[in-house]
Amino acid sequence: MELSDKYLFEHKGFSFVRDLVTAEYIEALEDFEIRDSDVFLVTYPKSGTIWTQQILSLIYHEGHRDGTENIDLIDRVPWLEYNINHMDYVNRASPRLFATHLPYYLVPKGLRSGRTKVIYVARNPKDVCVSLYYFSKFSVKLEEIEDFNSFMERFLAGKLVASSWLDHIEGWSAHRDDFNILFLTYEEMKKDLKSAILKICNFLGKRLTDKVVDAIVDKASMANMRVDRRTNYKQMSPELLDFSKGSFLRKGIIGDWKNLMTVAQSERFDCVFKERMEKLPFKFCWDNKDDL
Ligand code: A3P
């Protein structure tokens, strides 16, 4: 199965959106200077990135909590490899918050100092696959694959943006000792957001009052993020996203895969993923029956 080269290109075994970055830029990131106070949010796409971007920005900035800072989420916690708004990352004030989908072996070397904090958010891959399927319709920069079965086969083969879900999580997990890293799952955030936020605060060494934590829980809810134009990504250029075809904050539930995958597709998914997934030190929740 070939990578769709109109939309994506591969660099060192990882696929990137062609129109948004170059191999030279990715190569240069290796030497991007890291500060101890930086925080990196790492995800495979559709695993709860913007949700955690919002949480991090709320933890660090009162102005986002009380709404006095009028800064879009993408500029609060910009993408390292996709510098869409051409920000000056080098001269940004500390603490710099970044999001990235990069695999462990392509991130800036300085991250291996063990001082800079890295948060990896994982989500059950069936929901990731379904979310990415809908996102591909909505994103102008990704190929739309109408037939879900064909899309799923591409996902299982790792022939989509960000390559293989399994490679991504296995790589970060196997190299966890090289980084100062906290692993979280989308599902644990869904089930108990306050506890997940406290876990993040604890990892970051941030002591916030109960009232502030409650305010973060509230501001990071799906309902509030959806209506806030700073956090719903509706400010993004129509050259990137076609809002007639979807939205970044789509359903936000555990187990939406059950609404799209047939039993046969789910079994096929298990067959390809099960063995390697069983070796991962994560417990995924697949069902929406415990959903909040
Ligand atoms: P769905 O498409 O399943 O709804 P990413 O930010 O990594 O691209 O992930 C997007 C997914 O996270 C989407 O999943 C989106 O709805 C979900 N999401 C975003 N904000 C959320 C929130 N506040 N609560 C729960 N899910 C959220």
CSV table of C-alpha atoms and ligand atoms in Angstrom, one decimal:
chain,number,residue,atom,x,y,z
A,1,MET,CA,0.0,0.0,0.0
A,2,GLU,CA,1.5,3.3,-1.1
A,3,LEU,CA,1.5,6.5,0.9
A,4,SER,CA,-0.6,9.1,-0.8
A,5,ASP,CA,2.1,11.4,-1.9
A,6,LYS,CA,-0.2,14.3,-3.0
A,7,TYR,CA,-1.0,14.9,0.7
A,8,LEU,CA,1.8,13.3,2.7
A,9,PHE,CA,5.5,12.8,2.6
A,10,GLU,CA,7.6,10.5,4.6
A,11,HIS,CA,10.7,11.5,6.5
A,12,LYS,CA,12.7,8.9,8.4
A,13,GLY,CA,9.8,6.5,8.5
A,14,PHE,CA,7.2,9.0,9.7
A,15,SER,CA,4.6,10.8,7.5
A,16,PHE,CA,3.9,14.5,7.5
A,17,VAL,CA,1.3,16.8,5.9
A,18,ARG,CA,3.0,17.9,2.7
A,19,ASP,CA,1.7,21.4,2.5
A,20,LEU,CA,2.5,22.3,6.1
A,21,VAL,CA,6.2,21.4,6.7
A,22,THR,CA,9.4,20.3,5.0
A,23,ALA,CA,11.9,17.6,5.7
A,24,GLU,CA,14.5,20.3,6.3
A,25,TYR,CA,12.4,21.9,9.0
A,26,ILE,CA,11.9,18.5,10.7
A,27,GLU,CA,15.6,17.8,10.4
A,28,ALA,CA,16.5,21.1,12.0
A,29,LEU,CA,14.1,20.5,14.9
A,30,GLU,CA,16.6,17.9,16.3
A,31,ASP,CA,18.8,20.9,17.3
A,32,PHE,CA,15.9,23.1,18.5
A,33,GLU,CA,17.1,24.5,21.8
A,34,ILE,CA,15.0,23.2,24.7
A,35,ARG,CA,14.5,24.9,28.1
A,36,ASP,CA,14.0,23.0,31.3
A,37,SER,CA,10.8,25.0,31.8
A,38,ASP,CA,9.3,23.9,28.4
A,39,VAL,CA,6.4,21.5,28.4
A,40,PHE,CA,5.8,19.1,25.5
A,41,LEU,CA,2.4,17.5,24.9
A,42,VAL,CA,2.9,14.4,22.7
A,43,THR,CA,0.0,12.6,21.0
A,44,TYR,CA,-0.8,10.5,18.0
A,45,PRO,CA,-3.5,12.6,16.1
A,46,LYS,CA,-7.0,12.5,17.4
A,47,SER,CA,-6.1,11.3,20.9
A,48,GLY,CA,-7.2,14.4,22.8
A,49,THR,CA,-4.5,16.9,21.8
A,50,ILE,CA,-6.6,20.1,21.8
A,51,TRP,CA,-8.3,19.0,25.0
A,52,THR,CA,-4.9,18.7,26.8
A,53,GLN,CA,-3.6,21.9,25.1
A,54,GLN,CA,-6.5,23.7,26.7
A,55,ILE,CA,-5.8,22.1,30.1
A,56,LEU,CA,-2.2,23.0,30.0
A,57,SER,CA,-2.9,26.6,29.0
A,58,LEU,CA,-5.4,26.9,31.8
A,59,ILE,CA,-3.0,25.5,34.3
A,60,TYR,CA,-0.3,28.0,33.4
A,61,HIS,CA,-2.3,31.1,32.6
A,62,GLU,CA,-4.8,32.8,34.8
A,63,GLY,CA,-5.7,35.0,31.8
A,64,HIS,CA,-7.0,31.9,30.0
A,65,ARG,CA,-9.0,30.8,33.1
A,66,ASP,CA,-10.7,34.2,33.5
A,67,GLY,CA,-11.0,34.8,29.8
A,68,THR,CA,-9.0,38.1,29.8
A,69,GLU,CA,-6.3,36.8,27.4
A,70,ASN,CA,-7.7,36.7,23.9
A,71,ILE,CA,-5.3,34.1,22.5
A,72,ASP,CA,-6.3,31.2,20.3
A,73,LEU,CA,-5.5,27.7,21.6
A,74,ILE,CA,-3.2,27.0,18.7
A,75,ASP,CA,-1.1,30.0,19.7
A,76,ARG,CA,-1.1,29.1,23.4
A,77,VAL,CA,0.2,25.7,22.8
A,78,PRO,CA,1.5,25.7,19.2
A,79,TRP,CA,2.5,22.6,17.2
A,80,LEU,CA,6.2,22.2,17.1
A,81,GLU,CA,6.4,20.6,13.7
A,82,TYR,CA,3.5,22.5,12.1
A,83,ASN,CA,4.2,26.1,12.8
A,84,ILE,CA,1.0,27.2,11.0
A,85,ASN,CA,1.0,30.8,12.4
A,86,HIS,CA,4.7,31.3,11.9
A,87,MET,CA,5.4,32.0,15.5
A,88,ASP,CA,8.9,32.8,16.8
A,89,TYR,CA,9.4,29.7,18.9
A,90,VAL,CA,13.0,30.5,19.7
A,91,ASN,CA,12.2,33.8,21.4
A,92,ARG,CA,8.9,32.9,23.1
A,93,ALA,CA,8.7,33.7,26.8
A,94,SER,CA,8.9,30.8,29.2
A,95,PRO,CA,7.3,28.6,30.1
A,96,ARG,CA,6.8,27.5,26.5
A,97,LEU,CA,4.1,25.0,25.9
A,98,PHE,CA,4.3,22.9,22.7
A,99,ALA,CA,2.2,20.1,21.1
A,100,THR,CA,3.7,17.6,18.8
A,101,HIS,CA,2.8,14.3,17.0
A,102,LEU,CA,6.5,13.5,16.5
A,103,PRO,CA,7.7,10.0,17.2
A,104,TYR,CA,10.3,9.8,20.0
A,105,TYR,CA,13.2,9.6,17.7
A,106,LEU,CA,12.5,12.9,15.8
A,107,VAL,CA,12.0,15.2,18.8
A,108,PRO,CA,14.6,17.8,19.7
A,109,LYS,CA,17.7,16.1,21.2
A,110,GLY,CA,17.5,18.4,24.3
A,111,LEU,CA,14.3,16.7,25.4
A,112,ARG,CA,16.4,13.8,26.5
A,113,SER,CA,18.0,15.8,29.2
A,114,GLY,CA,15.3,14.4,31.5
A,115,ARG,CA,14.5,17.8,32.9
A,116,THR,CA,11.9,19.1,30.4
A,117,LYS,CA,8.5,17.7,31.0
A,118,VAL,CA,6.7,15.6,28.5
A,119,ILE,CA,3.1,14.5,28.7
A,120,TYR,CA,1.9,11.7,26.4
A,121,VAL,CA,-1.8,11.3,25.9
A,122,ALA,CA,-3.0,8.0,24.4
A,123,ARG,CA,-6.5,7.0,23.3
A,124,ASN,CA,-8.0,3.7,22.3
A,125,PRO,CA,-7.0,3.1,18.7
A,126,LYS,CA,-10.4,2.2,17.4
A,127,ASP,CA,-11.8,5.6,18.5
A,128,VAL,CA,-8.6,7.3,17.1
A,129,CYS,CA,-9.2,5.6,13.8
A,130,VAL,CA,-12.8,6.6,13.6
A,131,SER,CA,-12.0,10.2,14.7
A,132,LEU,CA,-9.3,10.4,12.1
A,133,TYR,CA,-11.7,9.1,9.5
A,134,TYR,CA,-14.1,12.0,10.1
A,135,PHE,CA,-11.2,14.5,10.5
A,136,SER,CA,-9.8,13.5,7.1
A,137,LYS,CA,-13.1,14.7,5.5
A,138,PHE,CA,-12.9,18.0,7.4
A,139,SER,CA,-9.2,18.7,6.9
A,140,VAL,CA,-8.4,20.2,3.5
A,141,LYS,CA,-4.8,19.0,3.8
A,142,LEU,CA,-5.6,15.3,4.2
A,143,GLU,CA,-6.9,12.8,1.6
A,144,GLU,CA,-10.6,12.0,2.1
A,145,ILE,CA,-11.2,8.3,1.9
A,146,GLU,CA,-14.9,7.8,1.6
A,147,ASP,CA,-15.0,4.1,2.2
A,148,PHE,CA,-14.4,3.4,5.9
A,149,ASN,CA,-13.1,-0.1,5.2
A,150,SER,CA,-10.3,1.3,3.0
A,151,PHE,CA,-9.6,4.0,5.5
A,152,MET,CA,-9.3,1.4,8.3
A,153,GLU,CA,-6.9,-0.7,6.2
A,154,ARG,CA,-4.7,2.3,5.7
A,155,PHE,CA,-4.8,3.0,9.5
A,156,LEU,CA,-3.9,-0.6,10.3
A,157,ALA,CA,-1.0,-0.4,7.8
A,158,GLY,CA,0.2,2.9,9.2
A,159,LYS,CA,-0.2,4.6,5.9
A,160,LEU,CA,-1.9,7.8,7.0
A,161,VAL,CA,-0.6,11.0,8.6
A,162,ALA,CA,1.7,10.3,11.6
A,163,SER,CA,2.2,6.7,10.3
A,164,SER,CA,1.4,3.8,12.6
A,165,TRP,CA,-0.4,4.3,15.9
A,166,LEU,CA,1.3,1.2,17.3
A,167,ASP,CA,4.8,2.3,16.3
A,168,HIS,CA,4.1,5.7,17.9
A,169,ILE,CA,2.9,4.5,21.2
A,170,GLU,CA,5.4,1.6,21.4
A,171,GLY,CA,8.3,3.9,20.6
A,172,TRP,CA,7.4,6.4,23.3
A,173,SER,CA,6.6,3.8,25.8
A,174,ALA,CA,9.8,1.8,25.2
A,175,HIS,CA,11.9,4.9,25.5
A,176,ARG,CA,10.1,6.4,28.5
A,177,ASP,CA,13.2,6.3,30.6
A,178,ASP,CA,15.0,8.6,28.2
A,179,PHE,CA,12.5,11.3,29.0
A,180,ASN,CA,10.8,13.0,32.0
A,181,ILE,CA,7.4,11.7,30.9
A,182,LEU,CA,3.8,11.3,32.2
A,183,PHE,CA,1.5,9.0,30.3
A,184,LEU,CA,-2.2,9.6,30.4
A,185,THR,CA,-5.2,8.2,28.5
A,186,TYR,CA,-8.0,10.1,26.9
A,187,GLU,CA,-10.3,7.6,28.7
A,188,GLU,CA,-9.1,8.4,32.1
A,189,MET,CA,-9.5,12.1,31.4
A,190,LYS,CA,-13.1,11.4,30.3
A,191,LYS,CA,-13.9,9.3,33.3
A,192,ASP,CA,-12.5,11.7,35.9
A,193,LEU,CA,-11.2,14.9,34.5
A,194,LYS,CA,-10.4,16.5,37.9
A,195,SER,CA,-8.2,13.6,38.9
A,196,ALA,CA,-6.4,13.7,35.6
A,197,ILE,CA,-5.8,17.5,35.9
A,198,LEU,CA,-4.5,17.0,39.5
A,199,LYS,CA,-2.2,14.3,38.1
A,200,ILE,CA,-0.9,16.7,35.5
A,201,CYS,CA,-0.5,19.5,38.1
A,202,ASN,CA,1.4,17.2,40.3
A,203,PHE,CA,3.7,16.2,37.5
A,204,LEU,CA,4.3,19.8,36.5
A,205,GLY,CA,4.9,20.8,40.2
A,206,LYS,CA,1.9,23.2,40.1
A,207,ARG,CA,-0.1,23.7,43.2
A,208,LEU,CA,-3.4,25.2,42.4
A,209,THR,CA,-6.4,25.7,44.7
A,210,ASP,CA,-9.4,23.5,44.6
A,211,LYS,CA,-11.4,26.4,43.2
A,212,VAL,CA,-8.9,26.9,40.3
A,213,VAL,CA,-8.8,23.2,39.5
A,214,ASP,CA,-12.6,23.2,39.4
A,215,ALA,CA,-12.5,26.2,37.0
A,216,ILE,CA,-10.1,24.3,34.8
A,217,VAL,CA,-12.4,21.3,34.7
A,218,ASP,CA,-15.3,23.6,33.7
A,219,LYS,CA,-13.3,25.4,31.0
A,220,ALA,CA,-12.0,22.2,29.6
A,221,SER,CA,-15.4,20.6,29.2
A,222,MET,CA,-16.5,19.7,25.7
A,223,ALA,CA,-19.5,22.0,26.0
A,224,ASN,CA,-17.4,25.0,26.9
A,225,MET,CA,-14.6,24.4,24.5
A,226,ARG,CA,-17.1,24.1,21.7
A,227,VAL,CA,-18.7,27.5,22.2
A,228,ASP,CA,-15.5,29.4,22.9
A,229,ARG,CA,-14.1,30.7,19.6
A,230,ARG,CA,-10.6,30.7,21.1
A,231,THR,CA,-10.7,27.0,21.8
A,232,ASN,CA,-12.9,25.5,19.1
A,233,TYR,CA,-10.4,26.1,16.3
A,234,LYS,CA,-13.1,27.8,14.2
A,235,GLN,CA,-10.6,30.7,13.6
A,236,MET,CA,-8.5,28.4,11.4
A,237,SER,CA,-8.1,29.2,7.8
A,238,PRO,CA,-10.5,27.6,5.3
A,239,GLU,CA,-7.4,26.6,3.5
A,240,LEU,CA,-6.8,24.2,6.3
A,241,LEU,CA,-10.3,23.2,7.5
A,242,ASP,CA,-13.6,22.9,5.7
A,243,PHE,CA,-16.1,23.8,8.4
A,244,SER,CA,-19.0,22.7,6.2
A,245,LYS,CA,-17.7,19.1,6.7
A,246,GLY,CA,-17.0,18.9,10.4
A,247,SER,CA,-15.5,20.3,13.5
A,248,PHE,CA,-12.5,19.7,15.7
A,249,LEU,CA,-14.7,19.1,18.7
A,250,ARG,CA,-16.8,16.4,17.2
A,251,LYS,CA,-18.4,13.9,19.7
A,252,GLY,CA,-15.8,13.6,22.4
A,253,ILE,CA,-16.9,10.2,23.7
A,254,ILE,CA,-15.4,6.8,24.5
A,255,GLY,CA,-16.6,4.1,22.2
A,256,ASP,CA,-17.8,5.9,19.1
A,257,TRP,CA,-16.1,3.3,17.0
A,258,LYS,CA,-19.1,1.1,17.8
A,259,ASN,CA,-21.2,3.4,15.7
A,260,LEU,CA,-19.1,2.9,12.6
A,261,MET,CA,-17.2,-0.3,12.7
A,262,THR,CA,-18.9,-3.5,11.8
A,263,VAL,CA,-18.3,-6.6,13.9
A,264,ALA,CA,-16.1,-8.0,11.1
A,265,GLN,CA,-14.1,-4.8,10.9
A,266,SER,CA,-13.7,-4.7,14.7
A,267,GLU,CA,-12.4,-8.3,14.6
A,268,ARG,CA,-10.1,-7.5,11.8
A,269,PHE,CA,-8.7,-4.6,13.8
A,270,ASP,CA,-8.2,-6.8,16.9
A,271,CYS,CA,-6.5,-9.4,14.7
A,272,VAL,CA,-3.9,-6.9,13.5
A,273,PHE,CA,-3.4,-4.9,16.7
A,274,LYS,CA,-4.1,-7.3,19.6
A,275,GLU,CA,-0.7,-9.0,20.0
A,276,ARG,CA,1.3,-5.9,20.0
A,277,MET,CA,-1.2,-4.0,22.1
A,278,GLU,CA,-1.2,-6.7,24.8
A,279,LYS,CA,2.5,-5.9,25.4
A,280,LEU,CA,1.8,-2.2,26.0
A,281,PRO,CA,1.7,-1.1,29.6
A,282,PHE,CA,-1.6,0.6,29.2
A,283,LYS,CA,-5.1,-0.4,29.9
A,284,PHE,CA,-7.5,1.0,27.3
A,285,CYS,CA,-11.2,1.4,27.8
A,286,TRP,CA,-13.3,0.5,24.7
A,287,ASP,CA,-16.8,1.1,25.8
A,288,ASN,CA,-19.0,4.1,26.2
A,289,LYS,CA,-21.1,2.6,28.9
A,290,ASP,CA,-19.0,4.2,31.6
A,291,ASP,CA,-19.0,7.4,29.6
A,292,LEU,CA,-19.7,10.6,31.5
B,1,A3P,P1,-13.9,12.7,18.3
B,1,A3P,O1,-13.6,12.9,16.9
B,1,A3P,O2,-14.0,11.2,18.7
B,1,A3P,O3,-15.1,13.4,18.8
B,1,A3P,P2,-7.2,15.8,18.7
B,1,A3P,O4,-7.3,17.1,19.5
B,1,A3P,O5,-6.0,15.0,19.2
B,1,A3P,O6,-7.2,16.0,17.3
B,1,A3P,O7,-8.4,14.9,19.1
B,1,A3P,C1,-9.7,15.3,18.7
B,1,A3P,C2,-10.7,14.4,19.5
B,1,A3P,O8,-10.7,14.8,20.9
B,1,A3P,C3,-12.1,14.5,18.9
B,1,A3P,O9,-12.7,13.2,19.1
B,1,A3P,C4,-12.6,15.6,19.8
B,1,A3P,O10,-14.1,15.6,19.8
B,1,A3P,C5,-12.1,15.2,21.2
B,1,A3P,N1,-12.1,16.3,22.1
B,1,A3P,C6,-11.7,17.5,22.0
B,1,A3P,N2,-11.9,18.3,23.1
B,1,A3P,C7,-12.5,17.4,24.0
B,1,A3P,C8,-13.0,17.6,25.3
B,1,A3P,N3,-13.0,18.8,25.9
B,1,A3P,N4,-13.6,16.5,25.9
B,1,A3P,C9,-13.6,15.3,25.3
B,1,A3P,N5,-13.2,15.1,24.0
B,1,A3P,C10,-12.6,16.2,23.4
